[in-house]
Short mmCIF file of C-alpha atoms and ligand atoms in Angstrom, two decimals:
data_model
loop_
_atom_site.label_atom_id
_atom_site.label_comp_id
_atom_site.label_asym_id
_atom_site.label_seq_id
_atom_site.Cartn_x
_atom_site.Cartn_y
_atom_site.Cartn_z
CA MET A 1 0.07 -0.02 0.04
CA GLU A 2 1.16 3.58 -0.72
CA ASN A 3 2.67 5.65 2.21
CA MET A 4 -0.18 8.19 2.88
CA THR A 5 2.09 10.42 4.88
CA SER A 6 4.46 10.91 1.78
CA PRO A 7 4.12 14.37 0.40
CA SER A 8 4.55 13.08 -3.12
CA VAL A 9 1.75 10.56 -2.71
CA ILE A 10 -0.60 13.06 -1.05
CA ASN A 11 0.02 15.49 -4.01
CA GLU A 12 -0.55 12.77 -6.55
CA TYR A 13 -3.95 11.94 -5.07
CA ILE A 14 -4.93 15.67 -4.99
CA ARG A 15 -3.84 15.79 -8.68
CA ARG A 16 -5.79 12.65 -9.64
CA SER A 17 -8.97 13.64 -7.69
CA ASP A 18 -11.22 16.76 -7.20
CA PHE A 19 -9.80 17.19 -3.65
CA PHE A 20 -8.83 20.55 -2.56
CA PHE A 21 -7.79 21.56 1.19
CA LYS A 22 -10.73 23.06 2.98
CA LYS A 23 -9.72 25.29 5.79
CA ASN A 24 -13.08 25.35 7.34
CA LEU A 25 -12.90 21.64 7.86
CA GLY A 26 -9.34 21.93 9.65
CA GLN A 27 -7.89 19.93 7.00
CA ASN A 28 -4.10 19.87 7.72
CA PHE A 29 -2.82 16.38 6.82
CA LEU A 30 0.10 14.67 8.60
CA ARG A 31 3.19 14.18 6.39
CA ASP A 32 5.41 12.72 8.88
CA GLU A 33 5.48 8.79 9.11
CA ASN A 34 7.17 8.61 12.37
CA VAL A 35 4.77 10.94 14.05
CA ALA A 36 1.75 9.10 12.61
CA ARG A 37 3.14 5.82 13.86
CA SER A 38 3.86 7.31 17.36
CA ILE A 39 0.43 8.62 17.71
CA VAL A 40 -1.09 5.17 16.87
CA ASP A 41 1.35 3.83 19.58
CA GLU A 42 -0.32 5.80 22.06
CA LEU A 43 -3.69 4.02 21.55
CA GLY A 44 -2.63 0.73 23.05
CA GLY A 45 -4.83 -2.35 23.56
CA ASP A 46 -5.29 -5.44 21.51
CA ARG A 47 -5.92 -6.33 17.81
CA GLU A 48 -9.55 -7.38 18.92
CA ASP A 49 -10.45 -4.05 20.02
CA ALA A 50 -12.75 -1.71 17.95
CA VAL A 51 -11.27 1.70 16.98
CA LEU A 52 -13.16 4.73 15.85
CA GLU A 53 -10.93 7.18 13.95
CA ILE A 54 -12.33 10.57 13.48
CA GLY A 55 -11.39 12.68 10.36
CA PRO A 56 -9.07 10.21 8.56
CA GLY A 57 -8.35 12.60 5.82
CA PHE A 58 -6.25 10.61 3.41
CA GLY A 59 -5.41 8.02 5.96
CA ALA A 60 -2.28 9.08 7.64
CA LEU A 61 -3.08 7.40 10.84
CA THR A 62 -5.62 4.86 9.18
CA GLN A 63 -2.70 3.04 7.46
CA PHE A 64 -1.11 2.18 10.64
CA LEU A 65 -4.38 1.51 12.58
CA ILE A 66 -5.42 -1.35 10.09
CA GLN A 67 -2.03 -3.10 10.72
CA ARG A 68 -2.73 -3.12 14.37
CA TYR A 69 -6.45 -3.66 14.71
CA ASP A 70 -8.96 -5.85 13.06
CA ASP A 71 -11.95 -3.50 13.45
CA VAL A 72 -11.54 0.13 12.56
CA THR A 73 -14.23 2.62 11.61
CA ALA A 74 -13.14 5.80 10.00
CA LEU A 75 -15.70 8.73 9.96
CA GLU A 76 -14.94 11.49 7.60
CA ILE A 77 -17.15 14.31 6.62
CA ASP A 78 -15.54 15.34 3.36
CA PRO A 79 -16.88 13.41 0.36
CA PHE A 80 -13.74 14.23 -1.72
CA ALA A 81 -11.36 12.58 1.18
CA ILE A 82 -13.82 9.57 1.18
CA GLY A 83 -13.26 9.16 -2.46
CA VAL A 84 -9.46 9.02 -1.97
CA LEU A 85 -9.95 6.92 1.13
CA THR A 86 -11.97 4.32 -0.76
CA ASP A 87 -9.65 4.13 -3.52
CA VAL A 88 -6.48 3.76 -1.20
CA PHE A 89 -8.02 1.35 1.24
CA SER A 90 -10.05 -0.80 -1.28
CA GLU A 91 -8.26 -3.91 -0.31
CA ALA A 92 -8.19 -3.33 3.62
CA GLY A 93 -10.24 -5.77 5.37
CA GLY A 94 -11.63 -4.77 8.83
CA LEU A 95 -11.77 -1.05 7.88
CA LYS A 96 -15.16 0.57 7.51
CA ILE A 97 -15.23 3.86 6.02
CA VAL A 98 -18.29 6.03 6.88
CA LYS A 99 -19.31 9.48 5.61
CA GLY A 100 -20.72 11.58 8.39
CA ASP A 101 -20.27 14.49 10.77
CA VAL A 102 -18.99 13.51 14.09
CA LEU A 103 -21.15 15.96 15.88
CA LYS A 104 -24.38 14.54 14.40
CA GLN A 105 -23.47 11.02 14.56
CA ASP A 106 -24.88 8.48 17.13
CA LEU A 107 -21.58 7.05 18.13
CA ALA A 108 -22.79 4.13 19.99
CA GLY A 109 -25.02 3.23 17.19
CA LEU A 110 -22.01 3.44 14.64
CA LEU A 111 -19.96 1.23 16.74
CA SER A 112 -22.93 -1.21 17.75
CA ASP A 113 -21.51 -4.35 16.25
CA GLY A 114 -18.24 -4.10 18.17
CA LEU A 115 -20.35 -3.19 21.26
CA ARG A 116 -22.53 -6.26 20.77
CA GLU A 117 -19.51 -8.55 20.38
CA GLY A 118 -18.22 -7.27 23.81
CA LYS A 119 -15.15 -5.37 22.21
CA LYS A 120 -13.35 -2.77 24.00
CA LEU A 121 -13.45 0.52 22.18
CA ARG A 122 -10.84 3.15 21.52
CA ALA A 123 -10.82 6.44 19.61
CA ILE A 124 -8.22 8.30 17.93
CA SER A 125 -8.22 11.65 15.88
CA ASN A 126 -5.93 14.22 14.52
CA LEU A 127 -8.82 16.69 15.42
CA PRO A 128 -10.18 19.30 13.19
CA TYR A 129 -9.28 22.21 15.28
CA TYR A 130 -12.62 24.08 15.01
CA ILE A 131 -14.40 21.25 16.99
CA THR A 132 -11.80 20.07 19.36
CA SER A 133 -13.68 20.50 22.67
CA GLN A 134 -17.13 19.43 21.42
CA VAL A 135 -15.56 16.27 19.86
CA ILE A 136 -13.79 15.27 23.11
CA ILE A 137 -16.84 15.99 25.30
CA LYS A 138 -19.16 13.91 22.88
CA LEU A 139 -16.71 10.90 23.05
CA LEU A 140 -16.66 11.32 27.00
CA SER A 141 -20.33 11.60 27.49
CA SER A 142 -21.18 8.93 24.92
CA GLU A 143 -23.20 6.05 26.08
CA ALA A 144 -20.42 3.87 24.46
CA HIS A 145 -17.34 3.62 26.93
CA PHE A 146 -14.08 4.37 25.37
CA GLU A 147 -10.97 2.75 27.10
CA ASN A 148 -8.64 5.14 25.63
CA ILE A 149 -8.73 8.38 23.47
CA VAL A 150 -5.83 9.72 21.62
CA VAL A 151 -6.08 13.13 20.07
CA MET A 152 -3.92 15.72 18.53
CA VAL A 153 -5.00 19.19 19.36
CA GLN A 154 -3.47 22.62 18.99
CA LYS A 155 -0.64 23.30 21.39
CA GLU A 156 -2.35 26.17 23.18
CA VAL A 157 -5.59 24.09 23.53
CA SER A 158 -3.45 21.47 25.25
CA ALA A 159 -2.79 23.93 28.06
CA ARG A 160 -6.55 24.17 28.51
CA LEU A 161 -6.81 20.45 29.16
CA SER A 162 -4.84 20.36 32.49
CA ALA A 163 -5.11 24.09 33.76
CA LEU A 164 -5.52 24.83 37.38
CA PRO A 165 -8.67 26.75 38.76
CA GLY A 166 -8.10 30.58 38.71
CA THR A 167 -5.54 30.51 35.87
CA LYS A 168 -6.15 32.08 32.40
CA ASP A 169 -6.17 28.56 30.77
CA TYR A 170 -8.93 27.16 33.28
CA SER A 171 -12.21 26.79 31.35
CA ALA A 172 -15.45 24.91 31.27
CA PHE A 173 -13.68 22.41 29.27
CA THR A 174 -11.12 21.77 31.81
CA VAL A 175 -13.60 21.12 34.39
CA LEU A 176 -15.48 18.71 32.32
CA LEU A 177 -12.59 16.80 31.13
CA ASN A 178 -11.63 16.36 34.87
CA TYR A 179 -15.03 15.17 35.67
CA TYR A 180 -15.00 12.43 33.04
CA ALA A 181 -11.43 11.39 32.58
CA ASP A 182 -7.63 11.38 33.40
CA VAL A 183 -5.58 13.37 30.80
CA TYR A 184 -2.06 12.88 29.84
CA ARG A 185 0.22 14.90 27.57
CA CYS A 186 2.22 12.70 25.23
CA PHE A 187 4.38 14.73 23.02
CA ASP A 188 4.38 17.95 20.61
CA VAL A 189 4.28 17.99 16.89
CA SER A 190 5.90 20.81 14.89
CA HIS A 191 3.61 22.74 12.42
CA THR A 192 6.26 21.71 9.69
CA CYS A 193 4.82 18.17 9.88
CA PHE A 194 1.61 18.93 8.13
CA ILE A 195 0.33 19.74 4.64
CA PRO A 196 -0.64 22.59 4.30
CA GLU A 197 1.32 23.84 7.38
CA PRO A 198 -0.79 25.41 10.20
CA ARG A 199 0.47 28.56 11.92
CA VAL A 200 0.68 26.70 15.32
CA ASP A 201 2.37 23.53 16.73
CA SER A 202 0.23 20.67 17.97
CA THR A 203 0.24 18.30 21.04
CA VAL A 204 -0.89 14.58 21.24
CA MET A 205 -2.97 13.91 24.28
CA ARG A 206 -4.07 10.80 25.84
CA ILE A 207 -7.43 10.86 27.53
CA VAL A 208 -8.51 7.93 29.85
CA PRO A 209 -12.22 7.97 30.58
CA LEU A 210 -13.03 7.08 34.09
CA ARG A 211 -15.42 4.14 34.61
CA GLN A 212 -17.22 6.24 37.13
CA ARG A 213 -17.45 10.07 37.03
CA ARG A 214 -15.04 11.76 39.40
CA VAL A 215 -17.65 13.46 41.42
CA ALA A 216 -21.20 12.41 42.06
CA VAL A 217 -24.04 14.67 40.87
CA SER A 218 -27.66 13.98 40.82
CA ASP A 219 -28.30 15.58 37.32
CA GLU A 220 -25.49 15.51 34.85
CA ASP A 221 -27.18 17.96 32.36
CA ARG A 222 -27.70 20.62 35.26
CA PHE A 223 -24.02 20.03 36.28
CA VAL A 224 -22.88 20.63 32.75
CA ARG A 225 -24.93 23.81 32.50
CA THR A 226 -23.81 25.02 35.82
CA VAL A 227 -20.26 24.81 34.62
CA LYS A 228 -20.80 26.46 31.27
CA ALA A 229 -22.86 29.16 33.04
CA ALA A 230 -20.03 30.08 35.34
CA PHE A 231 -17.59 30.50 32.58
CA SER A 232 -19.90 32.23 30.22
CA MET A 233 -19.01 35.77 31.08
CA ARG A 234 -15.26 35.86 32.20
CA ARG A 235 -15.34 39.32 33.97
CA LYS A 236 -18.76 38.91 35.73
CA THR A 237 -19.57 37.54 38.97
CA LEU A 238 -20.78 34.07 39.72
CA LEU A 239 -24.18 35.68 40.72
CA ASN A 240 -24.61 37.42 37.36
CA CYS A 241 -23.61 34.43 35.24
CA ILE A 242 -26.06 32.25 37.12
CA SER A 243 -28.78 34.57 37.15
CA MET A 244 -28.61 35.27 33.44
CA ASN A 245 -27.91 31.50 32.38
CA PHE A 246 -30.66 29.96 34.43
CA SER A 247 -32.96 32.86 33.63
CA ILE A 248 -33.62 33.47 37.63
CA SER A 249 -33.77 36.51 39.57
CA LYS A 250 -30.63 37.92 41.18
CA ASP A 251 -32.38 37.36 44.57
CA GLU A 252 -33.08 33.69 43.77
CA ALA A 253 -29.55 33.23 42.30
CA LYS A 254 -27.87 34.86 45.33
CA GLU A 255 -29.96 32.45 47.68
CA ARG A 256 -29.25 29.38 45.74
CA ILE A 257 -25.37 30.10 45.53
CA ARG A 258 -25.38 30.82 49.36
CA SER A 259 -27.10 27.78 50.05
CA ALA A 260 -24.33 25.82 48.39
CA GLY A 261 -21.98 27.54 50.57
CA PHE A 262 -20.43 30.01 48.25
CA ASP A 263 -20.16 33.82 48.05
CA PRO A 264 -22.27 35.22 45.15
CA GLY A 265 -19.75 37.76 44.39
CA ILE A 266 -16.99 35.46 43.52
CA ARG A 267 -15.85 34.70 39.98
CA GLY A 268 -16.96 31.11 38.91
CA GLU A 269 -13.55 30.32 37.31
CA ILE A 270 -11.92 29.98 40.88
CA LEU A 271 -14.10 26.92 41.82
CA ASP A 272 -12.66 23.48 41.37
CA LEU A 273 -14.50 20.38 40.43
CA PRO A 274 -16.00 19.28 43.84
CA GLN A 275 -17.17 22.78 44.35
CA PHE A 276 -18.85 22.91 40.84
CA ALA A 277 -20.67 19.81 41.75
CA ALA A 278 -21.81 21.29 45.08
CA LEU A 279 -22.93 24.33 43.28
CA SER A 280 -24.86 22.48 40.69
CA GLU A 281 -26.99 20.61 43.21
CA ALA A 282 -28.35 24.12 44.28
CA MET A 283 -29.37 24.94 40.90
CA PRO A 284 -32.77 24.76 39.42
CA LEU A 285 -33.61 21.56 37.18
N1 LIG B 1 -6.41 12.21 10.08
C1 LIG B 1 -5.79 12.87 8.90
C2 LIG B 1 -4.24 13.23 9.01
O1 LIG B 1 -3.80 13.12 10.09
O2 LIG B 1 -3.58 13.52 8.11
C3 LIG B 1 -6.56 14.26 8.70
C4 LIG B 1 -6.68 15.17 9.86
S1 LIG B 1 -7.32 16.83 9.68
C5 LIG B 1 -6.52 17.72 10.97
C6 LIG B 1 -8.91 16.76 10.21
C7 LIG B 1 -9.80 15.73 9.18
O3 LIG B 1 -11.10 15.88 9.95
C8 LIG B 1 -9.91 16.15 7.96
O4 LIG B 1 -9.96 15.12 7.07
C9 LIG B 1 -11.58 16.83 7.87
O5 LIG B 1 -12.17 16.72 6.51
C10 LIG B 1 -12.13 15.84 8.95
N2 LIG B 1 -13.37 16.57 9.55
C11 LIG B 1 -13.60 17.76 9.69
N3 LIG B 1 -14.69 18.14 10.40
C12 LIG B 1 -15.33 16.76 10.65
C13 LIG B 1 -16.50 16.45 11.15
N4 LIG B 1 -17.43 17.29 11.71
N5 LIG B 1 -16.79 15.25 11.15
C14 LIG B 1 -15.89 14.21 10.57
N6 LIG B 1 -14.82 14.46 10.06
C15 LIG B 1 -14.42 15.96 10.00
#
């Protein structure tokens, strides 16, 4: 099979097909074979596991995934990339190429064969940067449990994944990740390893979903809503954020925040995960 990280092979497929790079789909293709292998190495597990790849592009990671796993589902939104993938991987058994938008896809449904057979699930993606946090949260909150998730993200986004309360990188995304998973930083990847070259470097992260959420909450949707509300207006007090996002009066918001043990005048971004869990319990359903 051709090497799908080789710039000459990538350019040849572009010449032969109607493909062109779409910035709005975050299309920066990996052109470094060693980096692609190392990313796939981080996924671990066994040949029998079922792997979901999000955004395979021309197959830089896919080519190594199919060597290691018997059941790979590659979900790609761009029909032109699907055309190239179908051509390149026509002989590959065990690979299912699916056209779809990851944000609209029912992931448990997509992987239902593997789930029925009791396979362990793993997910991998050189993520399109415009939907990084949505995709990660979607994987973590899916009813399908993933043993391991390996993603490449923009380097500055990786700082948000493990930021501490009160720091500038601490965000709703940080809190939610901490709720669902353990997060490890693997290695950085230079912007020169892509075609076309993005302006910024990237980082490969390994996310290990917890079997049980890190803290208990009685209503997960309300917890997520509370976290998002607290970060919705960075320079406003918790009182303003809660009252605005839950559409309740300031008096009611004040009462509810106080009943959870917090000062309504604080900024939400100083709260840690257990504090957010406590706050959410005092919010309206
Ligand atoms: N995996 C390839 C690589 O490493 O060379 C391509 C990575 S590129 C950064 C991101 C890929 O995600 C592109 O192929 C793009 O078309 C695809 N993509 C973008 N938005 C998507 C979506 N909503 N659902 C599925 N795939 C998407």
